[in-house]
Amino acid sequence: DATGAETRINKKLVETLGFVAFMPCDNGASVGHRTLDVLRLADEGLNALLSFPLHKFWSQVLFDPSFSLFLDTFLRYRARGDSRRPPGACQADQTLAAVERKVLLVLARLSSPAGLGPLEAKGDKLNSAAHAEILYERWVFDVPRILDTAAIFSTVDLSLASKVLSQVFEAQPLYWQDLKEALPSIRDALDTSSLRLTS
């Protein structure tokens, strides 16, 4: 397909959105001023990021180190499975749920050359080959991010999480090989954890 929004990706378009690292304490078990500030900044930053036209969205994702730090730490430390605390009515829990949903929307927008499809400006999309190259060469996704996405978001919105993962592998088949190569290490880690739990 023809060239697309990737030709307009530019470091000069990056804005200061105020993202900071998400830490284990920010899951809401004990809410303090830090957690409320982290979640508020993340919510505001994600709102802005999702509102950007596609080329500016990608510029921010690729060239804003504060966003990369936030996304990496959110995917690493967001509680999952049985360790998730049931959401309450407090402001922190509501903001955390909103942040979690918006992170999933960011991943959905990243996973497809068409972004969020009909929600994008008419005809605004990346060239498929350019999108595949950016995903892989700029480490937008990798095996840990793929596994974290599945672990965190399958209980948030299984349908959208499945769509994100499907689009990632469809856009960049090299991830299948990466996943295949990572499986022995994952299996060894699970075996080690199992031995520790049973000993």
JSON list of C-alpha atoms in Angstrom, two decimals:
[
{"chain": "A", "resi": 1, "resn": "ASP", "atom": "CA", "xyz": [0.00, 0.00, 0.00]},
{"chain": "A", "resi": 2, "resn": "ALA", "atom": "CA", "xyz": [1.00, 3.66, -0.39]},
{"chain": "A", "resi": 3, "resn": "THR", "atom": "CA", "xyz": [2.97, 5.70, 2.11]},
{"chain": "A", "resi": 4, "resn": "GLY", "atom": "CA", "xyz": [0.95, 6.76, 5.10]},
{"chain": "A", "resi": 5, "resn": "ALA", "atom": "CA", "xyz": [1.10, 8.59, 8.40]},
{"chain": "A", "resi": 6, "resn": "GLU", "atom": "CA", "xyz": [4.60, 7.22, 9.10]},
{"chain": "A", "resi": 7, "resn": "THR", "atom": "CA", "xyz": [6.05, 9.94, 6.83]},
{"chain": "A", "resi": 8, "resn": "ARG", "atom": "CA", "xyz": [4.77, 12.57, 9.27]},
{"chain": "A", "resi": 9, "resn": "ILE", "atom": "CA", "xyz": [6.17, 10.99, 12.45]},
{"chain": "A", "resi": 10, "resn": "ASN", "atom": "CA", "xyz": [8.53, 13.59, 13.90]},
{"chain": "A", "resi": 11, "resn": "LYS", "atom": "CA", "xyz": [10.35, 13.99, 17.20]},
{"chain": "A", "resi": 12, "resn": "LYS", "atom": "CA", "xyz": [9.56, 17.72, 17.14]},
{"chain": "A", "resi": 13, "resn": "LEU", "atom": "CA", "xyz": [5.86, 16.94, 17.69]},
{"chain": "A", "resi": 14, "resn": "VAL", "atom": "CA", "xyz": [6.45, 15.47, 21.14]},
{"chain": "A", "resi": 15, "resn": "GLU", "atom": "CA", "xyz": [4.73, 17.24, 24.02]},
{"chain": "A", "resi": 16, "resn": "THR", "atom": "CA", "xyz": [5.45, 17.00, 27.74]},
{"chain": "A", "resi": 17, "resn": "LEU", "atom": "CA", "xyz": [2.60, 14.85, 29.07]},
{"chain": "A", "resi": 18, "resn": "GLY", "atom": "CA", "xyz": [3.99, 14.19, 32.55]},
{"chain": "A", "resi": 19, "resn": "PHE", "atom": "CA", "xyz": [4.05, 10.40, 32.64]},
{"chain": "A", "resi": 20, "resn": "VAL", "atom": "CA", "xyz": [5.93, 8.86, 35.56]},
{"chain": "A", "resi": 21, "resn": "ALA", "atom": "CA", "xyz": [6.78, 5.28, 36.51]},
{"chain": "A", "resi": 22, "resn": "PHE", "atom": "CA", "xyz": [3.98, 3.01, 37.77]},
{"chain": "A", "resi": 23, "resn": "MET", "atom": "CA", "xyz": [5.14, 1.05, 40.81]},
{"chain": "A", "resi": 24, "resn": "PRO", "atom": "CA", "xyz": [3.66, -1.96, 42.67]},
{"chain": "A", "resi": 25, "resn": "CYS", "atom": "CA", "xyz": [2.31, 0.35, 45.40]},
{"chain": "A", "resi": 26, "resn": "ASP", "atom": "CA", "xyz": [0.19, 2.12, 42.76]},
{"chain": "A", "resi": 27, "resn": "ASN", "atom": "CA", "xyz": [-2.16, -0.86, 42.46]},
{"chain": "A", "resi": 28, "resn": "GLY", "atom": "CA", "xyz": [-4.24, 0.68, 45.21]},
{"chain": "A", "resi": 29, "resn": "ALA", "atom": "CA", "xyz": [-3.66, -1.60, 48.19]},
{"chain": "A", "resi": 30, "resn": "SER", "atom": "CA", "xyz": [-2.59, 1.41, 50.23]},
{"chain": "A", "resi": 31, "resn": "VAL", "atom": "CA", "xyz": [-3.47, 4.70, 48.62]},
{"chain": "A", "resi": 32, "resn": "GLY", "atom": "CA", "xyz": [-1.18, 7.64, 49.29]},
{"chain": "A", "resi": 33, "resn": "HIS", "atom": "CA", "xyz": [-0.48, 10.98, 47.68]},
{"chain": "A", "resi": 34, "resn": "ARG", "atom": "CA", "xyz": [2.07, 9.40, 45.34]},
{"chain": "A", "resi": 35, "resn": "THR", "atom": "CA", "xyz": [-0.41, 6.87, 43.97]},
{"chain": "A", "resi": 36, "resn": "LEU", "atom": "CA", "xyz": [-3.09, 9.50, 43.40]},
{"chain": "A", "resi": 37, "resn": "ASP", "atom": "CA", "xyz": [-0.56, 11.73, 41.61]},
{"chain": "A", "resi": 38, "resn": "VAL", "atom": "CA", "xyz": [0.76, 8.88, 39.44]},
{"chain": "A", "resi": 39, "resn": "LEU", "atom": "CA", "xyz": [-2.74, 7.82, 38.40]},
{"chain": "A", "resi": 40, "resn": "ARG", "atom": "CA", "xyz": [-3.91, 11.39, 37.76]},
{"chain": "A", "resi": 41, "resn": "LEU", "atom": "CA", "xyz": [-0.88, 12.13, 35.58]},
{"chain": "A", "resi": 42, "resn": "ALA", "atom": "CA", "xyz": [-1.31, 8.85, 33.71]},
{"chain": "A", "resi": 43, "resn": "ASP", "atom": "CA", "xyz": [-5.01, 9.48, 33.13]},
{"chain": "A", "resi": 44, "resn": "GLU", "atom": "CA", "xyz": [-4.41, 12.99, 31.83]},
{"chain": "A", "resi": 45, "resn": "GLY", "atom": "CA", "xyz": [-1.48, 11.89, 29.69]},
{"chain": "A", "resi": 46, "resn": "LEU", "atom": "CA", "xyz": [-3.37, 8.97, 28.17]},
{"chain": "A", "resi": 47, "resn": "ASN", "atom": "CA", "xyz": [-6.35, 11.21, 27.38]},
{"chain": "A", "resi": 48, "resn": "ALA", "atom": "CA", "xyz": [-4.04, 13.55, 25.50]},
{"chain": "A", "resi": 49, "resn": "LEU", "atom": "CA", "xyz": [-2.19, 10.72, 23.75]},
{"chain": "A", "resi": 50, "resn": "LEU", "atom": "CA", "xyz": [-5.39, 9.08, 22.53]},
{"chain": "A", "resi": 51, "resn": "SER", "atom": "CA", "xyz": [-6.69, 12.43, 21.27]},
{"chain": "A", "resi": 52, "resn": "PHE", "atom": "CA", "xyz": [-3.69, 13.04, 19.01]},
{"chain": "A", "resi": 53, "resn": "PRO", "atom": "CA", "xyz": [-3.95, 12.40, 15.26]},
{"chain": "A", "resi": 54, "resn": "LEU", "atom": "CA", "xyz": [-2.25, 9.16, 14.29]},
{"chain": "A", "resi": 55, "resn": "HIS", "atom": "CA", "xyz": [1.12, 10.59, 13.21]},
{"chain": "A", "resi": 56, "resn": "LYS", "atom": "CA", "xyz": [1.42, 12.68, 16.39]},
{"chain": "A", "resi": 57, "resn": "PHE", "atom": "CA", "xyz": [0.32, 9.70, 18.51]},
{"chain": "A", "resi": 58, "resn": "TRP", "atom": "CA", "xyz": [3.14, 7.63, 17.02]},
{"chain": "A", "resi": 59, "resn": "SER", "atom": "CA", "xyz": [5.62, 10.50, 17.41]},
{"chain": "A", "resi": 60, "resn": "GLN", "atom": "CA", "xyz": [4.80, 10.67, 21.12]},
{"chain": "A", "resi": 61, "resn": "VAL", "atom": "CA", "xyz": [5.02, 6.90, 21.60]},
{"chain": "A", "resi": 62, "resn": "LEU", "atom": "CA", "xyz": [8.36, 6.59, 19.83]},
{"chain": "A", "resi": 63, "resn": "PHE", "atom": "CA", "xyz": [10.13, 9.68, 21.14]},
{"chain": "A", "resi": 64, "resn": "ASP", "atom": "CA", "xyz": [8.72, 10.37, 24.61]},
{"chain": "A", "resi": 65, "resn": "PRO", "atom": "CA", "xyz": [10.90, 8.49, 27.14]},
{"chain": "A", "resi": 66, "resn": "SER", "atom": "CA", "xyz": [8.46, 9.26, 29.96]},
{"chain": "A", "resi": 67, "resn": "PHE", "atom": "CA", "xyz": [5.70, 7.38, 28.13]},
{"chain": "A", "resi": 68, "resn": "SER", "atom": "CA", "xyz": [8.00, 4.40, 27.50]},
{"chain": "A", "resi": 69, "resn": "LEU", "atom": "CA", "xyz": [8.89, 4.33, 31.19]},
{"chain": "A", "resi": 70, "resn": "PHE", "atom": "CA", "xyz": [5.23, 4.48, 32.21]},
{"chain": "A", "resi": 71, "resn": "LEU", "atom": "CA", "xyz": [4.15, 1.76, 29.78]},
{"chain": "A", "resi": 72, "resn": "ASP", "atom": "CA", "xyz": [7.02, -0.56, 30.71]},
{"chain": "A", "resi": 73, "resn": "THR", "atom": "CA", "xyz": [6.38, -0.20, 34.43]},
{"chain": "A", "resi": 74, "resn": "PHE", "atom": "CA", "xyz": [2.61, -0.44, 34.10]},
{"chain": "A", "resi": 75, "resn": "LEU", "atom": "CA", "xyz": [2.86, -3.70, 32.17]},
{"chain": "A", "resi": 76, "resn": "ARG", "atom": "CA", "xyz": [5.46, -5.01, 34.61]},
{"chain": "A", "resi": 77, "resn": "TYR", "atom": "CA", "xyz": [3.81, -4.06, 37.89]},
{"chain": "A", "resi": 78, "resn": "ARG", "atom": "CA", "xyz": [0.06, -3.91, 37.27]},
{"chain": "A", "resi": 79, "resn": "ALA", "atom": "CA", "xyz": [-1.55, -6.59, 39.42]},
{"chain": "A", "resi": 80, "resn": "ARG", "atom": "CA", "xyz": [-2.97, -9.55, 37.55]},
{"chain": "A", "resi": 81, "resn": "GLY", "atom": "CA", "xyz": [-4.85, -12.75, 38.28]},
{"chain": "A", "resi": 82, "resn": "ASP", "atom": "CA", "xyz": [-5.52, -13.53, 41.93]},
{"chain": "A", "resi": 83, "resn": "SER", "atom": "CA", "xyz": [-3.33, -10.64, 43.07]},
{"chain": "A", "resi": 84, "resn": "ARG", "atom": "CA", "xyz": [-5.81, -8.09, 41.69]},
{"chain": "A", "resi": 85, "resn": "ARG", "atom": "CA", "xyz": [-7.73, -6.23, 44.36]},
{"chain": "A", "resi": 86, "resn": "PRO", "atom": "CA", "xyz": [-11.49, -5.92, 43.72]},
{"chain": "A", "resi": 87, "resn": "PRO", "atom": "CA", "xyz": [-12.17, -2.34, 42.58]},
{"chain": "A", "resi": 88, "resn": "GLY", "atom": "CA", "xyz": [-13.73, -0.10, 45.18]},
{"chain": "A", "resi": 89, "resn": "ALA", "atom": "CA", "xyz": [-15.58, 3.19, 45.06]},
{"chain": "A", "resi": 90, "resn": "CYS", "atom": "CA", "xyz": [-12.61, 5.36, 46.04]},
{"chain": "A", "resi": 91, "resn": "GLN", "atom": "CA", "xyz": [-11.12, 7.85, 43.59]},
{"chain": "A", "resi": 92, "resn": "ALA", "atom": "CA", "xyz": [-7.85, 5.90, 43.20]},
{"chain": "A", "resi": 93, "resn": "ASP", "atom": "CA", "xyz": [-9.66, 2.67, 42.24]},
{"chain": "A", "resi": 94, "resn": "GLN", "atom": "CA", "xyz": [-11.86, 4.44, 39.72]},
{"chain": "A", "resi": 95, "resn": "THR", "atom": "CA", "xyz": [-8.90, 6.28, 38.20]},
{"chain": "A", "resi": 96, "resn": "LEU", "atom": "CA", "xyz": [-6.84, 3.07, 38.06]},
{"chain": "A", "resi": 97, "resn": "ALA", "atom": "CA", "xyz": [-9.65, 1.31, 36.19]},
{"chain": "A", "resi": 98, "resn": "ALA", "atom": "CA", "xyz": [-9.83, 4.22, 33.74]},
{"chain": "A", "resi": 99, "resn": "VAL", "atom": "CA", "xyz": [-6.05, 4.21, 33.26]},
{"chain": "A", "resi": 100, "resn": "GLU", "atom": "CA", "xyz": [-6.06, 0.46, 32.67]},
{"chain": "A", "resi": 101, "resn": "ARG", "atom": "CA", "xyz": [-8.75, 0.78, 30.01]},
{"chain": "A", "resi": 102, "resn": "LYS", "atom": "CA", "xyz": [-6.89, 3.62, 28.27]},
{"chain": "A", "resi": 103, "resn": "VAL", "atom": "CA", "xyz": [-3.60, 1.68, 28.26]},
{"chain": "A", "resi": 104, "resn": "LEU", "atom": "CA", "xyz": [-5.45, -1.11, 26.46]},
{"chain": "A", "resi": 105, "resn": "LEU", "atom": "CA", "xyz": [-6.77, 1.42, 23.92]},
{"chain": "A", "resi": 106, "resn": "VAL", "atom": "CA", "xyz": [-3.22, 2.69, 23.36]},
{"chain": "A", "resi": 107, "resn": "LEU", "atom": "CA", "xyz": [-2.05, -0.89, 22.74]},
{"chain": "A", "resi": 108, "resn": "ALA", "atom": "CA", "xyz": [-4.96, -1.40, 20.36]},
{"chain": "A", "resi": 109, "resn": "ARG", "atom": "CA", "xyz": [-4.01, 1.74, 18.44]},
{"chain": "A", "resi": 110, "resn": "LEU", "atom": "CA", "xyz": [-0.39, 0.58, 18.26]},
{"chain": "A", "resi": 111, "resn": "SER", "atom": "CA", "xyz": [-1.23, -2.93, 17.11]},
{"chain": "A", "resi": 112, "resn": "SER", "atom": "CA", "xyz": [-2.82, -2.01, 13.79]},
{"chain": "A", "resi": 113, "resn": "PRO", "atom": "CA", "xyz": [-1.56, 0.17, 10.92]},
{"chain": "A", "resi": 114, "resn": "ALA", "atom": "CA", "xyz": [-5.07, 1.62, 10.83]},
{"chain": "A", "resi": 115, "resn": "GLY", "atom": "CA", "xyz": [-4.91, 2.59, 14.50]},
{"chain": "A", "resi": 116, "resn": "LEU", "atom": "CA", "xyz": [-8.40, 2.56, 15.97]},
{"chain": "A", "resi": 117, "resn": "GLY", "atom": "CA", "xyz": [-9.93, 2.23, 12.51]},
{"chain": "A", "resi": 118, "resn": "PRO", "atom": "CA", "xyz": [-13.14, 4.23, 12.13]},
{"chain": "A", "resi": 119, "resn": "LEU", "atom": "CA", "xyz": [-12.15, 6.48, 15.06]},
{"chain": "A", "resi": 120, "resn": "GLU", "atom": "CA", "xyz": [-9.16, 7.81, 13.09]},
{"chain": "A", "resi": 121, "resn": "ALA", "atom": "CA", "xyz": [-9.33, 10.69, 10.63]},
{"chain": "A", "resi": 122, "resn": "LYS", "atom": "CA", "xyz": [-10.54, 9.49, 7.24]},
{"chain": "A", "resi": 123, "resn": "GLY", "atom": "CA", "xyz": [-7.76, 7.62, 5.43]},
{"chain": "A", "resi": 124, "resn": "ASP", "atom": "CA", "xyz": [-5.27, 8.16, 8.26]},
{"chain": "A", "resi": 125, "resn": "LYS", "atom": "CA", "xyz": [-3.17, 5.03, 8.66]},
{"chain": "A", "resi": 126, "resn": "LEU", "atom": "CA", "xyz": [0.37, 3.74, 8.43]},
{"chain": "A", "resi": 127, "resn": "ASN", "atom": "CA", "xyz": [1.74, 1.82, 5.50]},
{"chain": "A", "resi": 128, "resn": "SER", "atom": "CA", "xyz": [1.56, -1.86, 6.53]},
{"chain": "A", "resi": 129, "resn": "ALA", "atom": "CA", "xyz": [5.23, -2.61, 5.84]},
{"chain": "A", "resi": 130, "resn": "ALA", "atom": "CA", "xyz": [6.34, 0.53, 7.68]},
{"chain": "A", "resi": 131, "resn": "HIS", "atom": "CA", "xyz": [4.08, -0.36, 10.61]},
{"chain": "A", "resi": 132, "resn": "ALA", "atom": "CA", "xyz": [5.54, -3.87, 10.81]},
{"chain": "A", "resi": 133, "resn": "GLU", "atom": "CA", "xyz": [9.08, -2.49, 10.76]},
{"chain": "A", "resi": 134, "resn": "ILE", "atom": "CA", "xyz": [8.36, 0.15, 13.42]},
{"chain": "A", "resi": 135, "resn": "LEU", "atom": "CA", "xyz": [6.73, -2.42, 15.72]},
{"chain": "A", "resi": 136, "resn": "TYR", "atom": "CA", "xyz": [9.73, -4.71, 15.63]},
{"chain": "A", "resi": 137, "resn": "GLU", "atom": "CA", "xyz": [12.74, -2.44, 15.15]},
{"chain": "A", "resi": 138, "resn": "ARG", "atom": "CA", "xyz": [11.57, 0.11, 17.72]},
{"chain": "A", "resi": 139, "resn": "TRP", "atom": "CA", "xyz": [10.56, -2.56, 20.26]},
{"chain": "A", "resi": 140, "resn": "VAL", "atom": "CA", "xyz": [6.97, -1.31, 20.44]},
{"chain": "A", "resi": 141, "resn": "PHE", "atom": "CA", "xyz": [6.05, -4.87, 21.30]},
{"chain": "A", "resi": 142, "resn": "ASP", "atom": "CA", "xyz": [8.24, -7.76, 22.41]},
{"chain": "A", "resi": 143, "resn": "VAL", "atom": "CA", "xyz": [7.61, -11.12, 24.07]},
{"chain": "A", "resi": 144, "resn": "PRO", "atom": "CA", "xyz": [7.38, -9.71, 27.64]},
{"chain": "A", "resi": 145, "resn": "ARG", "atom": "CA", "xyz": [4.96, -6.99, 26.54]},
{"chain": "A", "resi": 146, "resn": "ILE", "atom": "CA", "xyz": [2.87, -9.51, 24.63]},
{"chain": "A", "resi": 147, "resn": "LEU", "atom": "CA", "xyz": [2.68, -11.84, 27.64]},
{"chain": "A", "resi": 148, "resn": "ASP", "atom": "CA", "xyz": [1.94, -8.97, 30.03]},
{"chain": "A", "resi": 149, "resn": "THR", "atom": "CA", "xyz": [-0.82, -7.73, 27.74]},
{"chain": "A", "resi": 150, "resn": "ALA", "atom": "CA", "xyz": [-2.45, -11.15, 27.78]},
{"chain": "A", "resi": 151, "resn": "ALA", "atom": "CA", "xyz": [-2.07, -11.54, 31.56]},
{"chain": "A", "resi": 152, "resn": "ILE", "atom": "CA", "xyz": [-3.38, -8.10, 32.52]},
{"chain": "A", "resi": 153, "resn": "PHE", "atom": "CA", "xyz": [-6.07, -7.34, 29.99]},
{"chain": "A", "resi": 154, "resn": "SER", "atom": "CA", "xyz": [-7.74, -10.71, 29.47]},
{"chain": "A", "resi": 155, "resn": "THR", "atom": "CA", "xyz": [-9.72, -9.97, 32.64]},
{"chain": "A", "resi": 156, "resn": "VAL", "atom": "CA", "xyz": [-10.39, -6.34, 31.66]},
{"chain": "A", "resi": 157, "resn": "ASP", "atom": "CA", "xyz": [-11.72, -6.83, 28.13]},
{"chain": "A", "resi": 158, "resn": "LEU", "atom": "CA", "xyz": [-11.04, -10.27, 26.69]},
{"chain": "A", "resi": 159, "resn": "SER", "atom": "CA", "xyz": [-12.40, -9.38, 23.26]},
{"chain": "A", "resi": 160, "resn": "LEU", "atom": "CA", "xyz": [-10.26, -6.27, 22.80]},
{"chain": "A", "resi": 161, "resn": "ALA", "atom": "CA", "xyz": [-7.17, -7.88, 24.36]},
{"chain": "A", "resi": 162, "resn": "SER", "atom": "CA", "xyz": [-7.51, -10.83, 21.97]},
{"chain": "A", "resi": 163, "resn": "LYS", "atom": "CA", "xyz": [-7.89, -8.44, 19.05]},
{"chain": "A", "resi": 164, "resn": "VAL", "atom": "CA", "xyz": [-4.74, -6.54, 20.06]},
{"chain": "A", "resi": 165, "resn": "LEU", "atom": "CA", "xyz": [-2.66, -9.72, 20.25]},
{"chain": "A", "resi": 166, "resn": "SER", "atom": "CA", "xyz": [-4.08, -11.05, 17.00]},
{"chain": "A", "resi": 167, "resn": "GLN", "atom": "CA", "xyz": [-3.28, -7.79, 15.21]},
{"chain": "A", "resi": 168, "resn": "VAL", "atom": "CA", "xyz": [0.27, -7.73, 16.61]},
{"chain": "A", "resi": 169, "resn": "PHE", "atom": "CA", "xyz": [1.07, -11.19, 15.24]},
{"chain": "A", "resi": 170, "resn": "GLU", "atom": "CA", "xyz": [-0.72, -10.47, 11.97]},
{"chain": "A", "resi": 171, "resn": "ALA", "atom": "CA", "xyz": [1.18, -7.22, 11.48]},
{"chain": "A", "resi": 172, "resn": "GLN", "atom": "CA", "xyz": [4.58, -8.68, 12.42]},
{"chain": "A", "resi": 173, "resn": "PRO", "atom": "CA", "xyz": [4.96, -12.48, 12.05]},
{"chain": "A", "resi": 174, "resn": "LEU", "atom": "CA", "xyz": [8.52, -12.29, 13.45]},
{"chain": "A", "resi": 175, "resn": "TYR", "atom": "CA", "xyz": [6.94, -12.23, 16.92]},
{"chain": "A", "resi": 176, "resn": "TRP", "atom": "CA", "xyz": [5.90, -15.87, 16.44]},
{"chain": "A", "resi": 177, "resn": "GLN", "atom": "CA", "xyz": [9.57, -16.86, 16.14]},
{"chain": "A", "resi": 178, "resn": "ASP", "atom": "CA", "xyz": [10.50, -14.74, 19.15]},
{"chain": "A", "resi": 179, "resn": "LEU", "atom": "CA", "xyz": [7.75, -16.39, 21.19]},
{"chain": "A", "resi": 180, "resn": "LYS", "atom": "CA", "xyz": [8.85, -19.85, 20.08]},
{"chain": "A", "resi": 181, "resn": "GLU", "atom": "CA", "xyz": [12.44, -19.11, 21.11]},
{"chain": "A", "resi": 182, "resn": "ALA", "atom": "CA", "xyz": [11.29, -17.75, 24.49]},
{"chain": "A", "resi": 183, "resn": "LEU", "atom": "CA", "xyz": [9.13, -20.75, 25.39]},
{"chain": "A", "resi": 184, "resn": "PRO", "atom": "CA", "xyz": [11.96, -22.93, 26.83]},
{"chain": "A", "resi": 185, "resn": "SER", "atom": "CA", "xyz": [12.99, -20.10, 29.18]},
{"chain": "A", "resi": 186, "resn": "ILE", "atom": "CA", "xyz": [9.37, -19.54, 30.18]},
{"chain": "A", "resi": 187, "resn": "ARG", "atom": "CA", "xyz": [8.93, -23.26, 30.83]},
{"chain": "A", "resi": 188, "resn": "ASP", "atom": "CA", "xyz": [12.11, -23.38, 32.94]},
{"chain": "A", "resi": 189, "resn": "ALA", "atom": "CA", "xyz": [10.95, -20.39, 34.99]},
{"chain": "A", "resi": 190, "resn": "LEU", "atom": "CA", "xyz": [7.57, -22.03, 35.61]},
{"chain": "A", "resi": 191, "resn": "ASP", "atom": "CA", "xyz": [9.24, -25.29, 36.61]},
{"chain": "A", "resi": 192, "resn": "THR", "atom": "CA", "xyz": [11.51, -23.43, 39.06]},
{"chain": "A", "resi": 193, "resn": "SER", "atom": "CA", "xyz": [8.54, -21.58, 40.55]},
{"chain": "A", "resi": 194, "resn": "SER", "atom": "CA", "xyz": [6.61, -24.82, 40.88]},
{"chain": "A", "resi": 195, "resn": "LEU", "atom": "CA", "xyz": [9.50, -26.51, 42.70]},
{"chain": "A", "resi": 196, "resn": "ARG", "atom": "CA", "xyz": [9.77, -23.60, 45.13]},
{"chain": "A", "resi": 197, "resn": "LEU", "atom": "CA", "xyz": [6.05, -23.72, 45.87]},
{"chain": "A", "resi": 198, "resn": "THR", "atom": "CA", "xyz": [6.06, -27.47, 46.52]},
{"chain": "A", "resi": 199, "resn": "SER", "atom": "CA", "xyz": [9.32, -27.65, 48.52]}
]
